């Protein structure tokens, strides 16, 4: 499930927003990649734990396996 909130301002060339992604894992995987193309982030959390800014790459966000769990994430 994706929940997205976006704030648009016709006087600015960029926008701000918030995304929440919920998914169910049948088994705990290795690291998980989520596509995220060339955007910026100010804060990221996974299951209530902070995700370091180093997890954000140019084309994806790398979620370390130790932050994931079987079931809902």
C-alpha positions as protocol buffer text, in pm:
chain_id: "A"
residue {
  index: 1
  type: UNK
  ca { x: 0 y: 0 z: 0 }
}
residue {
  index: 2
  type: UNK
  ca { x: 131 y: 344 z: -94 }
}
residue {
  index: 3
  type: UNK
  ca { x: 7 y: 656 z: 89 }
}
residue {
  index: 4
  type: UNK
  ca { x: 128 y: 979 z: -66 }
}
residue {
  index: 5
  type: UNK
  ca { x: 73 y: 1340 z: 45 }
}
residue {
  index: 6
  type: UNK
  ca { x: 199 y: 1620 z: -178 }
}
residue {
  index: 7
  type: UNK
  ca { x: 211 y: 1997 z: -119 }
}
residue {
  index: 8
  type: UNK
  ca { x: 214 y: 2196 z: -443 }
}
residue {
  index: 9
  type: UNK
  ca { x: 290 y: 2567 z: -470 }
}
residue {
  index: 10
  type: UNK
  ca { x: 257 y: 2730 z: -812 }
}
residue {
  index: 11
  type: UNK
  ca { x: 528 y: 2983 z: -715 }
}
residue {
  index: 12
  type: UNK
  ca { x: 793 y: 2715 z: -660 }
}
residue {
  index: 13
  type: UNK
  ca { x: 975 y: 2484 z: -899 }
}
residue {
  index: 14
  type: UNK
  ca { x: 971 y: 2189 z: -657 }
}
residue {
  index: 15
  type: UNK
  ca { x: 723 y: 2021 z: -428 }
}
residue {
  index: 16
  type: UNK
  ca { x: 728 y: 1857 z: -88 }
}
residue {
  index: 17
  type: UNK
  ca { x: 545 y: 1555 z: 38 }
}
residue {
  index: 18
  type: UNK
  ca { x: 533 y: 1242 z: 244 }
}
residue {
  index: 19
  type: UNK
  ca { x: 518 y: 878 z: 134 }
}
residue {
  index: 20
  type: UNK
  ca { x: 435 y: 576 z: 343 }
}
residue {
  index: 21
  type: UNK
  ca { x: 480 y: 229 z: 200 }
}
residue {
  index: 22
  type: UNK
  ca { x: 332 y: -73 z: 376 }
}
residue {
  index: 23
  type: UNK
  ca { x: 404 y: -428 z: 260 }
}
residue {
  index: 24
  type: UNK
  ca { x: 388 y: -785 z: 389 }
}
residue {
  index: 25
  type: UNK
  ca { x: 691 y: -1014 z: 382 }
}
residue {
  index: 26
  type: UNK
  ca { x: 644 y: -1391 z: 396 }
}
residue {
  index: 27
  type: UNK
  ca { x: 1006 y: -1436 z: 500 }
}
residue {
  index: 28
  type: UNK
  ca { x: 1275 y: -1198 z: 615 }
}
residue {
  index: 29
  type: UNK
  ca { x: 1481 y: -1108 z: 307 }
}
residue {
  index: 30
  type: UNK
  ca { x: 1829 y: -976 z: 256 }
}
residue {
  index: 31
  type: UNK
  ca { x: 1845 y: -600 z: 206 }
}
residue {
  index: 32
  type: UNK
  ca { x: 1548 y: -459 z: 16 }
}
residue {
  index: 33
  type: UNK
  ca { x: 1566 y: -199 z: -261 }
}
residue {
  index: 34
  type: UNK
  ca { x: 1281 y: 44 z: -325 }
}
residue {
  index: 35
  type: UNK
  ca { x: 1290 y: 244 z: -649 }
}
residue {
  index: 36
  type: UNK
  ca { x: 1332 y: 618 z: -586 }
}
residue {
  index: 37
  type: UNK
  ca { x: 1463 y: 815 z: -882 }
}
residue {
  index: 38
  type: UNK
  ca { x: 1679 y: 1122 z: -806 }
}
residue {
  index: 39
  type: UNK
  ca { x: 1456 y: 1271 z: -535 }
}
residue {
  index: 40
  type: UNK
  ca { x: 1566 y: 1407 z: -201 }
}
residue {
  index: 41
  type: UNK
  ca { x: 1465 y: 1293 z: 145 }
}
residue {
  index: 42
  type: UNK
  ca { x: 1471 y: 1466 z: 480 }
}
residue {
  index: 43
  type: UNK
  ca { x: 1380 y: 1175 z: 706 }
}
residue {
  index: 44
  type: UNK
  ca { x: 1327 y: 802 z: 655 }
}
residue {
  index: 45
  type: UNK
  ca { x: 1211 y: 536 z: 900 }
}
residue {
  index: 46
  type: UNK
  ca { x: 1149 y: 163 z: 871 }
}
residue {
  index: 47
  type: UNK
  ca { x: 929 y: -4 z: 1132 }
}
residue {
  index: 48
  type: UNK
  ca { x: 979 y: 296 z: 1360 }
}
residue {
  index: 49
  type: UNK
  ca { x: 1359 y: 286 z: 1332 }
}
residue {
  index: 50
  type: UNK
  ca { x: 1554 y: 565 z: 1162 }
}
residue {
  index: 51
  type: UNK
  ca { x: 1703 y: 486 z: 825 }
}
residue {
  index: 52
  type: UNK
  ca { x: 2037 y: 664 z: 772 }
}
residue {
  index: 53
  type: UNK
  ca { x: 2066 y: 911 z: 485 }
}
residue {
  index: 54
  type: UNK
  ca { x: 2333 y: 682 z: 336 }
}
residue {
  index: 55
  type: UNK
  ca { x: 2050 y: 438 z: 248 }
}
residue {
  index: 56
  type: UNK
  ca { x: 1935 y: 682 z: -22 }
}
residue {
  index: 57
  type: UNK
  ca { x: 2112 y: 615 z: -350 }
}
residue {
  index: 58
  type: UNK
  ca { x: 2061 y: 792 z: -684 }
}
residue {
  index: 59
  type: UNK
  ca { x: 1799 y: 548 z: -813 }
}
residue {
  index: 60
  type: UNK
  ca { x: 1678 y: 361 z: -503 }
}
residue {
  index: 61
  type: UNK
  ca { x: 1658 y: 340 z: -125 }
}
residue {
  index: 62
  type: UNK
  ca { x: 1845 y: 46 z: 27 }
}
residue {
  index: 63
  type: UNK
  ca { x: 1671 y: -93 z: 338 }
}
residue {
  index: 64
  type: UNK
  ca { x: 1901 y: -309 z: 552 }
}
residue {
  index: 65
  type: UNK
  ca { x: 1766 y: -655 z: 640 }
}
residue {
  index: 66
  type: UNK
  ca { x: 1800 y: -594 z: 1016 }
}
residue {
  index: 67
  type: UNK
  ca { x: 1522 y: -328 z: 994 }
}
residue {
  index: 68
  type: UNK
  ca { x: 1279 y: -565 z: 821 }
}
residue {
  index: 69
  type: UNK
  ca { x: 1062 y: -838 z: 972 }
}
residue {
  index: 70
  type: UNK
  ca { x: 832 y: -1115 z: 859 }
}
residue {
  index: 71
  type: UNK
  ca { x: 476 y: -990 z: 825 }
}
residue {
  index: 72
  type: UNK
  ca { x: 375 y: -625 z: 793 }
}
residue {
  index: 73
  type: UNK
  ca { x: 647 y: -365 z: 744 }
}
